[in-house]
Short mmCIF file of C-alpha atoms in Angstrom, two decimals:
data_model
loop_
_atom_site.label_atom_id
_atom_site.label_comp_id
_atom_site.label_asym_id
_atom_site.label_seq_id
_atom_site.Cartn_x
_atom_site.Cartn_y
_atom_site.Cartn_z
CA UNK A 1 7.98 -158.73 -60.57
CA UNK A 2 7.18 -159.38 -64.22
CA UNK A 3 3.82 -157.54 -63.62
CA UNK A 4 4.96 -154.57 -61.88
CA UNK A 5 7.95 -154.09 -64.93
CA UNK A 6 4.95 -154.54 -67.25
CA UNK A 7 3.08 -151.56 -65.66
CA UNK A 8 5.82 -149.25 -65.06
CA UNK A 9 6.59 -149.70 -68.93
CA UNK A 10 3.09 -148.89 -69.99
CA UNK A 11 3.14 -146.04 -68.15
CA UNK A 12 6.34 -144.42 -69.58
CA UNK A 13 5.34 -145.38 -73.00
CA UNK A 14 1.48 -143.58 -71.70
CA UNK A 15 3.35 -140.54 -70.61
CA UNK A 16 6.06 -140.46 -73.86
CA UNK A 17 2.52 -140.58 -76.40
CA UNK A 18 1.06 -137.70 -73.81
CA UNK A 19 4.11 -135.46 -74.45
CA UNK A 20 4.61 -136.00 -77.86
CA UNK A 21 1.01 -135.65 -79.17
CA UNK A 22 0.53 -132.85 -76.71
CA UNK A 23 4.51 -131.35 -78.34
CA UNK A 24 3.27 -131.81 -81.82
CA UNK A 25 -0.05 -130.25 -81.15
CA UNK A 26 0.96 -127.29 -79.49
CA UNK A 27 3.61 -126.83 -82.61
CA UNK A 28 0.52 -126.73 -85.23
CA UNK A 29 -1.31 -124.12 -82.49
CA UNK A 30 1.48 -122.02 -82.64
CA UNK A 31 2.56 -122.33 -86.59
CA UNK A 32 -1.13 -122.56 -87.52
CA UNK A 33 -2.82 -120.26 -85.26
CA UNK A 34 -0.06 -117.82 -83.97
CA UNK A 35 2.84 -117.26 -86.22
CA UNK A 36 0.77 -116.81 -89.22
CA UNK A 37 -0.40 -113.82 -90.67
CA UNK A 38 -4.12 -114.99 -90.91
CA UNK A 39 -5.93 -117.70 -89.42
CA UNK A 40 -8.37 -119.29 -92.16
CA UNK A 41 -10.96 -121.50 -91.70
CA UNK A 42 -8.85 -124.34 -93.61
CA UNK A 43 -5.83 -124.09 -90.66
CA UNK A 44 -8.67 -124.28 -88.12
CA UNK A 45 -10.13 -127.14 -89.82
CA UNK A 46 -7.14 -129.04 -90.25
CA UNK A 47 -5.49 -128.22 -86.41
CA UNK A 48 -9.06 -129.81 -85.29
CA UNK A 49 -8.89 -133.02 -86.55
CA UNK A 50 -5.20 -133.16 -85.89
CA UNK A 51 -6.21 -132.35 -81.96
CA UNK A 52 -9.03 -135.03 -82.28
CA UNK A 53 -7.35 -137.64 -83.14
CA UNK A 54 -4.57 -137.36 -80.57
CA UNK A 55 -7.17 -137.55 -78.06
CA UNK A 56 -9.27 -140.58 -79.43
CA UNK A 57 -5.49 -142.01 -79.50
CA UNK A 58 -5.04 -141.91 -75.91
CA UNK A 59 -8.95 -142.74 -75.36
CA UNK A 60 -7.76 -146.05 -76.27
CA UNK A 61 -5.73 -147.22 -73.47
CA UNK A 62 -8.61 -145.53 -71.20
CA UNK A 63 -11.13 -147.30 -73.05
CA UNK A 64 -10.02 -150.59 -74.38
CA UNK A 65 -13.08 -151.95 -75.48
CA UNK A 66 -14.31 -149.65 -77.73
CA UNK A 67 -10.95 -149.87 -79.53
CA UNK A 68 -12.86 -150.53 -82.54
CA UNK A 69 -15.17 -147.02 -82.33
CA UNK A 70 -12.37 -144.70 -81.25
CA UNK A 71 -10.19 -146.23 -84.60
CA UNK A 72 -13.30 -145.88 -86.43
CA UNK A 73 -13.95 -142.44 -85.57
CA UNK A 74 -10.43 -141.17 -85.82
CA UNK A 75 -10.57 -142.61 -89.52
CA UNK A 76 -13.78 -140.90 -90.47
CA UNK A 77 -12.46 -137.42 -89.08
CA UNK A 78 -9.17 -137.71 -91.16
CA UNK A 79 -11.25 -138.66 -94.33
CA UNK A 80 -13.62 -136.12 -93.67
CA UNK A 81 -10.87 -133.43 -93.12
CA UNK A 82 -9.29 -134.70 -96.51
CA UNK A 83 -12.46 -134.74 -98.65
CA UNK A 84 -12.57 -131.20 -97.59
CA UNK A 85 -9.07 -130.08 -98.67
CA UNK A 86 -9.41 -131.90 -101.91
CA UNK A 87 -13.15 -130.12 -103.12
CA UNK A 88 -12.61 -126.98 -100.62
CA UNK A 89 -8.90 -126.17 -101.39
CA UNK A 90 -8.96 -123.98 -97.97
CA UNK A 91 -6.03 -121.88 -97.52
CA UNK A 92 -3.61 -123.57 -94.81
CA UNK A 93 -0.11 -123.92 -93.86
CA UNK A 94 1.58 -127.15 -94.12
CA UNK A 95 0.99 -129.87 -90.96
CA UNK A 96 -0.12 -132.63 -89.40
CA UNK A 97 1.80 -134.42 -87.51
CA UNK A 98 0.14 -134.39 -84.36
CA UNK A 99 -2.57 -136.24 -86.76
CA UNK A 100 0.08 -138.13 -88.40
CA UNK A 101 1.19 -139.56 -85.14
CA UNK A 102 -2.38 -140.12 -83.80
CA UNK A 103 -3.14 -142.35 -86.70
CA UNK A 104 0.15 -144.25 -86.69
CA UNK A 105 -1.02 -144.94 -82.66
CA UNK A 106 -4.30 -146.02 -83.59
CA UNK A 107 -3.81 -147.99 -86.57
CA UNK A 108 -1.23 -150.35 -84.71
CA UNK A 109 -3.55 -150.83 -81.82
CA UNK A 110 -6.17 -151.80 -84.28
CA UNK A 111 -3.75 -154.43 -85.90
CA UNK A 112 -2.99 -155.49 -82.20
CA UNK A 113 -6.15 -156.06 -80.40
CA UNK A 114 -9.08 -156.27 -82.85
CA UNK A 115 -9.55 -159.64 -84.86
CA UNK A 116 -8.83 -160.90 -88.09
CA UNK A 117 -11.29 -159.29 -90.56
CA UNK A 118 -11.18 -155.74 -88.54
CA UNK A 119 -7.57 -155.59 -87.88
CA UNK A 120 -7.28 -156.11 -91.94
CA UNK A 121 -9.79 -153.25 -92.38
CA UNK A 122 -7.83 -150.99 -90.05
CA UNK A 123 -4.27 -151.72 -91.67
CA UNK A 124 -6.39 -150.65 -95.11
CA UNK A 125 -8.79 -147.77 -94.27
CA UNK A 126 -5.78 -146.40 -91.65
CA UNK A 127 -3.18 -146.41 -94.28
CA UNK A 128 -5.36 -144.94 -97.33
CA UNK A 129 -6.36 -142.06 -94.61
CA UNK A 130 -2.58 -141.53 -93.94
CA UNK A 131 -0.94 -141.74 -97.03
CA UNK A 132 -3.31 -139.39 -99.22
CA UNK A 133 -4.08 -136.89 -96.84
CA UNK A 134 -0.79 -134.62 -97.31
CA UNK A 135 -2.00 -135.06 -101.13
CA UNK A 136 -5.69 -134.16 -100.97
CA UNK A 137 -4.98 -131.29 -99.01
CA UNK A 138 -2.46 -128.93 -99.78
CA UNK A 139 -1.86 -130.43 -103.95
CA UNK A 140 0.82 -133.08 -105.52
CA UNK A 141 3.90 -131.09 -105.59
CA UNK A 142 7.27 -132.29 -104.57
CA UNK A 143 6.85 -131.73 -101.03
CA UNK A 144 3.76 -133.56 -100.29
CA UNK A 145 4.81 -136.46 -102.73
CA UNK A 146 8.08 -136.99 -100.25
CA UNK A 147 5.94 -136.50 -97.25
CA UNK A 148 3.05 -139.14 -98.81
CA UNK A 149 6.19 -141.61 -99.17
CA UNK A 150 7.49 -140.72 -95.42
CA UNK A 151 3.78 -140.86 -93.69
CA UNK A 152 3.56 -144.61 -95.99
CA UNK A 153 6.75 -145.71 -94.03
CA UNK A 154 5.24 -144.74 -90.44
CA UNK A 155 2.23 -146.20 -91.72
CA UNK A 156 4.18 -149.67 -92.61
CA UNK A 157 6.10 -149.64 -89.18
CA UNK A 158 2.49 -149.30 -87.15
CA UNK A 159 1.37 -152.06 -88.60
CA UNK A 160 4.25 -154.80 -88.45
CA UNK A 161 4.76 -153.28 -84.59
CA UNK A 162 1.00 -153.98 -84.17
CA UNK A 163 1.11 -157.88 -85.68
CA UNK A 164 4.42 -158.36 -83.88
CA UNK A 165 2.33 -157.19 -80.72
CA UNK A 166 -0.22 -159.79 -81.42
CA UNK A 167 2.09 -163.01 -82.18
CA UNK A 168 3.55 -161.60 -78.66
CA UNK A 169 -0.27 -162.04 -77.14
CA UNK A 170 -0.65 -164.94 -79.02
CA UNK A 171 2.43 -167.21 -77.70
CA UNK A 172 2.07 -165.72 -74.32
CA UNK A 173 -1.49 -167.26 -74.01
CA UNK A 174 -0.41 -170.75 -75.65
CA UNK A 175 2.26 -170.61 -73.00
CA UNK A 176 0.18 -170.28 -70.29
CA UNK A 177 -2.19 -172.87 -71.60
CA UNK A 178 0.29 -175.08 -71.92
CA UNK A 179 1.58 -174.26 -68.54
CA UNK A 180 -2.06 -174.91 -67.33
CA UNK A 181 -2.78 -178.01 -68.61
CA UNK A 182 0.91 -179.22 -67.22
CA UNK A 183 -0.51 -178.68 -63.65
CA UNK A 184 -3.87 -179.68 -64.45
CA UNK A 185 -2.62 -183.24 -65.80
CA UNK A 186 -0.06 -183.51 -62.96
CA UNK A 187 -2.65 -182.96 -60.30
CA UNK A 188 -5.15 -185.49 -62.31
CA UNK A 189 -2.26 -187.78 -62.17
CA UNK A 190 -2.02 -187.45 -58.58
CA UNK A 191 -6.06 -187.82 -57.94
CA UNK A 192 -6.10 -190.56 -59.78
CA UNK A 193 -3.14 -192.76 -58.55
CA UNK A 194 -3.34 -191.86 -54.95
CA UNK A 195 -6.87 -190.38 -53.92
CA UNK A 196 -8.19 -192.42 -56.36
CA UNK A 197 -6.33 -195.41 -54.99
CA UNK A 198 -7.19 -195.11 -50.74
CA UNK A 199 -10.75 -194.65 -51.81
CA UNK A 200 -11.22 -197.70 -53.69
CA UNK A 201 -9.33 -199.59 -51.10
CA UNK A 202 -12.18 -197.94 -48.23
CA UNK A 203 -14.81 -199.45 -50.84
CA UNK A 204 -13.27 -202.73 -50.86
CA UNK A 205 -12.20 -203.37 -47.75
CA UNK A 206 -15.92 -202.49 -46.83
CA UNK A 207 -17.39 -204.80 -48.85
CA UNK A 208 -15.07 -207.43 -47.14
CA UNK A 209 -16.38 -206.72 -43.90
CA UNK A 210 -19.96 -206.50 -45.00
CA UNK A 211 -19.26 -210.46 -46.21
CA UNK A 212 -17.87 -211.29 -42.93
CA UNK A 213 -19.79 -209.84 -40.58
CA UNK A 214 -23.10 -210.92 -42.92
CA UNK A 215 -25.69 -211.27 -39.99
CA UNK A 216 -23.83 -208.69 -37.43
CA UNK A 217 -25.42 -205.11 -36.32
CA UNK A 218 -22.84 -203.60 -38.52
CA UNK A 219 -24.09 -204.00 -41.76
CA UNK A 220 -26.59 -200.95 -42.04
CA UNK A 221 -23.51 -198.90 -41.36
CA UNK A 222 -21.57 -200.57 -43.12
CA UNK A 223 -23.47 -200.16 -46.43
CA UNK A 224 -23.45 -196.35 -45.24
CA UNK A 225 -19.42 -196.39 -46.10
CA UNK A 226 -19.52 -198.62 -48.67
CA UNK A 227 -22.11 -196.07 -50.63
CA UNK A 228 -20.28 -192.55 -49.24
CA UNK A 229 -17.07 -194.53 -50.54
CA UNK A 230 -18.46 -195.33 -54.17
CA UNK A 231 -19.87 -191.79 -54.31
CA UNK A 232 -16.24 -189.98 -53.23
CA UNK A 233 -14.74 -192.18 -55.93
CA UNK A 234 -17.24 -191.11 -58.99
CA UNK A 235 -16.79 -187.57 -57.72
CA UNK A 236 -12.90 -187.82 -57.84
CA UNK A 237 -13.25 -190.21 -61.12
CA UNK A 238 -15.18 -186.22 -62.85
CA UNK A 239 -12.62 -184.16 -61.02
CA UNK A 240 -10.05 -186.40 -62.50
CA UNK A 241 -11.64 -186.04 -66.26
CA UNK A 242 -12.43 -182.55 -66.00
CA UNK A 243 -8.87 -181.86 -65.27
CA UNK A 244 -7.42 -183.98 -68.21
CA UNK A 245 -9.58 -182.00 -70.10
CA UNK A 246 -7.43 -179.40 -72.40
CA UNK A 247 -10.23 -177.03 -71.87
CA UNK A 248 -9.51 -174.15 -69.00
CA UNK A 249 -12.86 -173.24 -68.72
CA UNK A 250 -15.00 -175.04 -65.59
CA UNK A 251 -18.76 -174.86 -66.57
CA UNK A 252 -21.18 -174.02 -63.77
CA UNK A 253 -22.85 -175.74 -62.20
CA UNK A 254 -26.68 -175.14 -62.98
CA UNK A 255 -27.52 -175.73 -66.59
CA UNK A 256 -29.09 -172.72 -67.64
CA UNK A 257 -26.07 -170.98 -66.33
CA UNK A 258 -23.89 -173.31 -68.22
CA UNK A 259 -25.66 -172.44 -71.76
CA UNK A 260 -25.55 -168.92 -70.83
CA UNK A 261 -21.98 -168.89 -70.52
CA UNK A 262 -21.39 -170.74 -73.18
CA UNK A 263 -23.40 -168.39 -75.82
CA UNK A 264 -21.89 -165.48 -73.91
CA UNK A 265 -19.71 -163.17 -76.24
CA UNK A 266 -21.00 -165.00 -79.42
CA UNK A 267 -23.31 -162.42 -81.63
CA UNK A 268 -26.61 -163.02 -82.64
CA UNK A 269 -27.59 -165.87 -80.81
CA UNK A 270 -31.03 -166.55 -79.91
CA UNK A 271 -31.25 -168.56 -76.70
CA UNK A 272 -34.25 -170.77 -76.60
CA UNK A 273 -34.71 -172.82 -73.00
CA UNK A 274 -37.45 -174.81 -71.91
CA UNK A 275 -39.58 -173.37 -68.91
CA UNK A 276 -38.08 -175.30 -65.79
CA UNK A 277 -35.31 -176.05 -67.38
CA UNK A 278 -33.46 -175.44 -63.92
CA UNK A 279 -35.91 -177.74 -61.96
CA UNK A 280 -34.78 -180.77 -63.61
CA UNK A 281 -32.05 -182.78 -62.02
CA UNK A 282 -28.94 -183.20 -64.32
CA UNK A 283 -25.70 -185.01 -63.36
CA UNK A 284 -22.51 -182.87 -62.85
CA UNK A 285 -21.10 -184.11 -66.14
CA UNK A 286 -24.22 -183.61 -67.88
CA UNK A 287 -24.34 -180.19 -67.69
CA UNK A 288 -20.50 -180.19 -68.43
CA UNK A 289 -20.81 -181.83 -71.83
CA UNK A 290 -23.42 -179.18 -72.42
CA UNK A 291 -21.53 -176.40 -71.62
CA UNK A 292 -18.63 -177.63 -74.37
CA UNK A 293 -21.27 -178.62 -76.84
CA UNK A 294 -22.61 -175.33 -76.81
CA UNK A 295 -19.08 -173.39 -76.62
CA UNK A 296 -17.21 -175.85 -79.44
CA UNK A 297 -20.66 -175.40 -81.51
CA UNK A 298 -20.46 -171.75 -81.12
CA UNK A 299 -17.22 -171.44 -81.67
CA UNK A 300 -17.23 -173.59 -84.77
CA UNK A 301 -19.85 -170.98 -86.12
CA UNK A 302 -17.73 -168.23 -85.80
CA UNK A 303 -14.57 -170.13 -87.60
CA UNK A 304 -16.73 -172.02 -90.27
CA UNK A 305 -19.63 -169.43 -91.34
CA UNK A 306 -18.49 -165.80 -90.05
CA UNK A 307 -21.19 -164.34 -92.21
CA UNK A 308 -24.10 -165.92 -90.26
CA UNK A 309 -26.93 -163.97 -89.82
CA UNK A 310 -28.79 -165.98 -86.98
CA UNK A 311 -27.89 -169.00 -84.53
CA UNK A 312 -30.24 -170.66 -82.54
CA UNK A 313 -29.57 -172.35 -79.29
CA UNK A 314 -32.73 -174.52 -78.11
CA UNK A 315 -32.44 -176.86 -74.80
CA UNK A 316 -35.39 -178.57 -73.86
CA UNK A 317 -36.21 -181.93 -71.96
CA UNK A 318 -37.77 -184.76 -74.37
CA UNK A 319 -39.13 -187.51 -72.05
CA UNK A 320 -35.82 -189.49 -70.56
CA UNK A 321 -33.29 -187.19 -73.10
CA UNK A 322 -32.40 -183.82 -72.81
CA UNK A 323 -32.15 -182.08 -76.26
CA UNK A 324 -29.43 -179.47 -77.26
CA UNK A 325 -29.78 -178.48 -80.74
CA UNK A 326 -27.48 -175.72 -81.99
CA UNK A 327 -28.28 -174.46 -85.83
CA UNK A 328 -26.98 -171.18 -88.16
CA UNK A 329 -27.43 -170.28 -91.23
CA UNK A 330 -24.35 -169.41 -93.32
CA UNK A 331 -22.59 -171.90 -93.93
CA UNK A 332 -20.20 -172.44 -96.49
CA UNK A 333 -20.25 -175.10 -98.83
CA UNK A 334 -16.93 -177.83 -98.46
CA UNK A 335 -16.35 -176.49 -95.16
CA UNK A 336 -15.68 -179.38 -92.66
CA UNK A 337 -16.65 -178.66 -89.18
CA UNK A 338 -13.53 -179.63 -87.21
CA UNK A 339 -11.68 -177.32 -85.17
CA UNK A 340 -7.58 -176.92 -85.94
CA UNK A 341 -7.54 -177.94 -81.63
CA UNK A 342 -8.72 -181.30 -82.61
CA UNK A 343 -12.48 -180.71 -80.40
CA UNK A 344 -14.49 -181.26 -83.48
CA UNK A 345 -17.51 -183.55 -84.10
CA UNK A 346 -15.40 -186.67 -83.20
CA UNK A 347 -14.50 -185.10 -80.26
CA UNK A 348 -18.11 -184.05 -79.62
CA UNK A 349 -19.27 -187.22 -79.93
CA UNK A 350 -16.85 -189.04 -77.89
CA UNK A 351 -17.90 -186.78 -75.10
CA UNK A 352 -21.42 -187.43 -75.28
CA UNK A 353 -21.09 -191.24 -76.12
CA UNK A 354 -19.57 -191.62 -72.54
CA UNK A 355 -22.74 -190.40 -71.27
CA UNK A 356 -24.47 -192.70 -73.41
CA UNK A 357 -26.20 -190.11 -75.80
CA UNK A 358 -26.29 -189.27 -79.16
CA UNK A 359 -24.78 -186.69 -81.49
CA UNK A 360 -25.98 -185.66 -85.08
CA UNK A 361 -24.38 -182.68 -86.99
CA UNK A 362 -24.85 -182.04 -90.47
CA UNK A 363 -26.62 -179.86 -93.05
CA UNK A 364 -30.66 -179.58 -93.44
CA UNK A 365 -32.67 -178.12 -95.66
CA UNK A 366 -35.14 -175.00 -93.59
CA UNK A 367 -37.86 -173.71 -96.12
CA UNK A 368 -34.86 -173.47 -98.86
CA UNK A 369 -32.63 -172.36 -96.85
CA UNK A 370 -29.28 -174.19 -95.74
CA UNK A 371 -28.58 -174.35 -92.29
CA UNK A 372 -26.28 -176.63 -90.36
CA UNK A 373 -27.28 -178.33 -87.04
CA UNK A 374 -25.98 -180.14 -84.01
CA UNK A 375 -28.38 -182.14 -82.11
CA UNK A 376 -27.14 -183.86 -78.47
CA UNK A 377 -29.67 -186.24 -76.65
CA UNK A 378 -28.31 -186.41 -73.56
CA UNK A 379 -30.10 -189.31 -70.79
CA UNK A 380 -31.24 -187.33 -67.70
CA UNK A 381 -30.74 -189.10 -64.27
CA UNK A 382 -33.89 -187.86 -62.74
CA UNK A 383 -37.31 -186.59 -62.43
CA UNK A 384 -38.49 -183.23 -62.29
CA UNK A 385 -38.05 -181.68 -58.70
CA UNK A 386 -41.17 -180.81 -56.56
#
């Protein structure tokens, strides 16, 4: 229900930005290129970029992720078009709101979707395009002064739509996290105080008989359920931690898969994995903690050094350890590497500690250049497969 309401009011707000770009366009045509006497090459000019940005404004619900080229665009045309009134001074009658309205649609999408640094940019370069075109144009007179102040207003009410759009996206994904991890913890509750529960009663009971019935036939098959019993409770004992986990995401299930995932959608990162790394034979919960050691380091990167140039993801078997060593360059001095979730290096190293491996993290010193690492040694549970 809430889905279908959610689509039918996209659509009327899709078909309310068709008419009106395609009502204010066809008003310039027809003042620009009809009613007046003669059609200069400034009126042309102007009605072009005006008709070019409408349509790279609804390109952006077609194409949502290249939201950040169509804004970008649609800002260098209306700069462009400006530059050109102010050294040019064509001849043109007064307009623009089919352009006006096109940048007013743009600029709060920007502010909506993109992140942080971009959606900053936008609000900037969107309203310096907006406010001094009328200005650059057609001249500072009254008129274009008012209509500077008017067009700064629009350009104002984009914006705070846009960031009230985003808080919107913003608690509506915490919600369903926290919705998430409700079920998640209720059904770990259950595994773990029922499943949990009948299985280790199997395992014991089994071991009861195997005492008893210590020189009977039984005992080869009895070992049989004793051993499917202990392995049904350590694979209900990872369910159960994986879903007490606040993380939504379930790694896969090979490991170069897992550090694939994890690195994808993370810029310049240069994957570096042993040959036969998927040969070896790694415990379910191995390749889990990789998978978040990768992810949280990544992620850490792109909170804590946003300017770095290269990352380097290496995973390689050492002997009896398995080595994941995540470094950048970047870094900022004073900047503690702790995420505001609380799945920092503590948390990090708790994870890995279960598993009886090691975690370093710090700052190092690469041919004068400082880089920060994190280094996991992991135990493997087995040899390399034939």
């Amino acid at each position: 229900m809430i889905r279908s309401t959610s689509r039918t009011l996209g659509r009327i707000l899709l078909v309310l930005e068709v008419v009106a770009l395609v009502g204010f366009n066809g008003d310039e045509a027809v003042r620009r290129l009809v009613l007046h006497d003669q059609v200069t090459p400034g009126a042309l000019v102007f009605f072009g970029s005006g008709a070019v940005i409408s349509a790279l404004a609804l390109l952006r619900r077609r194409y949502p992720g290249a939201i950040t080229q169509i804004v970008a665009s649609a800002f260098a045309v209306s700069l462009i078009c400006s530059a050109v009134g102010f050294f040019a001074k064509p001849a043109a009658p007064f307009g623009g709101d089919g352009e006006t309205l096109g940048l007013v649609l743009l600029i709060g999408a920007g502010c909506h979707r993109l992140r942080s640094r971009p959606a900053i940019a936008v609000a900037i370069v969107g309203g310096l395009a907006l406010v001094t075109a009328p200005m650059l144009r057609y001249g500072r007179d009254s008129t274009t002064l008012t209509l500077a102040v008017f067009w700064t207003i629009l350009w104002g009410c984009s914006v705070a739509i846009g960031l009230m759009l985003r808080d919107a996206d913003a608690r509506r994904e915490a919600e369903l996290v926290a919705a998430r991890n409700r079920e998640r913890l209720a059904l770990a509750r259950e595994l773990h105080d029922l499943v949990a529960h009948h299985i280790t009663g199997v395992v014991v009971r089994t071991q009861a008989a195997q005492v008893v019935l210590a020189d009977g036939p039984e005992q080869e098959v009895l070992r049989e359920i004793e051993g499917a019993g202990a392995e049904a409770l350590a694979a209900v004992r990872r369910l159960v931690t994986m879903l007490r986990s606040p993380e939504q995401i379930v790694p896969p299930t090979s490991l170069v898969n897992a550090v694939e995932a994890a690195a994808a959608g993370h810029a310049n990162v240069d994957l570096r994995l042993a040959p036969g790394l998927d040969d070896l034979t790694v415990a379910p919960e191995t390749v889990s903690t990789v998978h978040r050691v990768v992810l949280e380091s990544l992620t850490n990167v792109r909170k804590h050094a946003p300017d770095a140039r290269t990352v380097t993801v290496a995973v390689e078997p050492a002997g009896r350890l398995l080595r994941v060593e995540v470094t950048n360059d970047g870094i900022r001095p004073g900047r503690a590497r702790r995420t505001a979730g609380g799945y920092g290096l503590i948390g990090m190293g708790e994870r890995i500690g279960a598993l009886d491996g090691t975690l370093t993290a710090g700052e190092q010193d690469d041919h004068g250049e400082r880089r920060w690492r994190v280094l996991a040694e992991l135990p493997l549970t087995g040899e390399v497969e034939a």
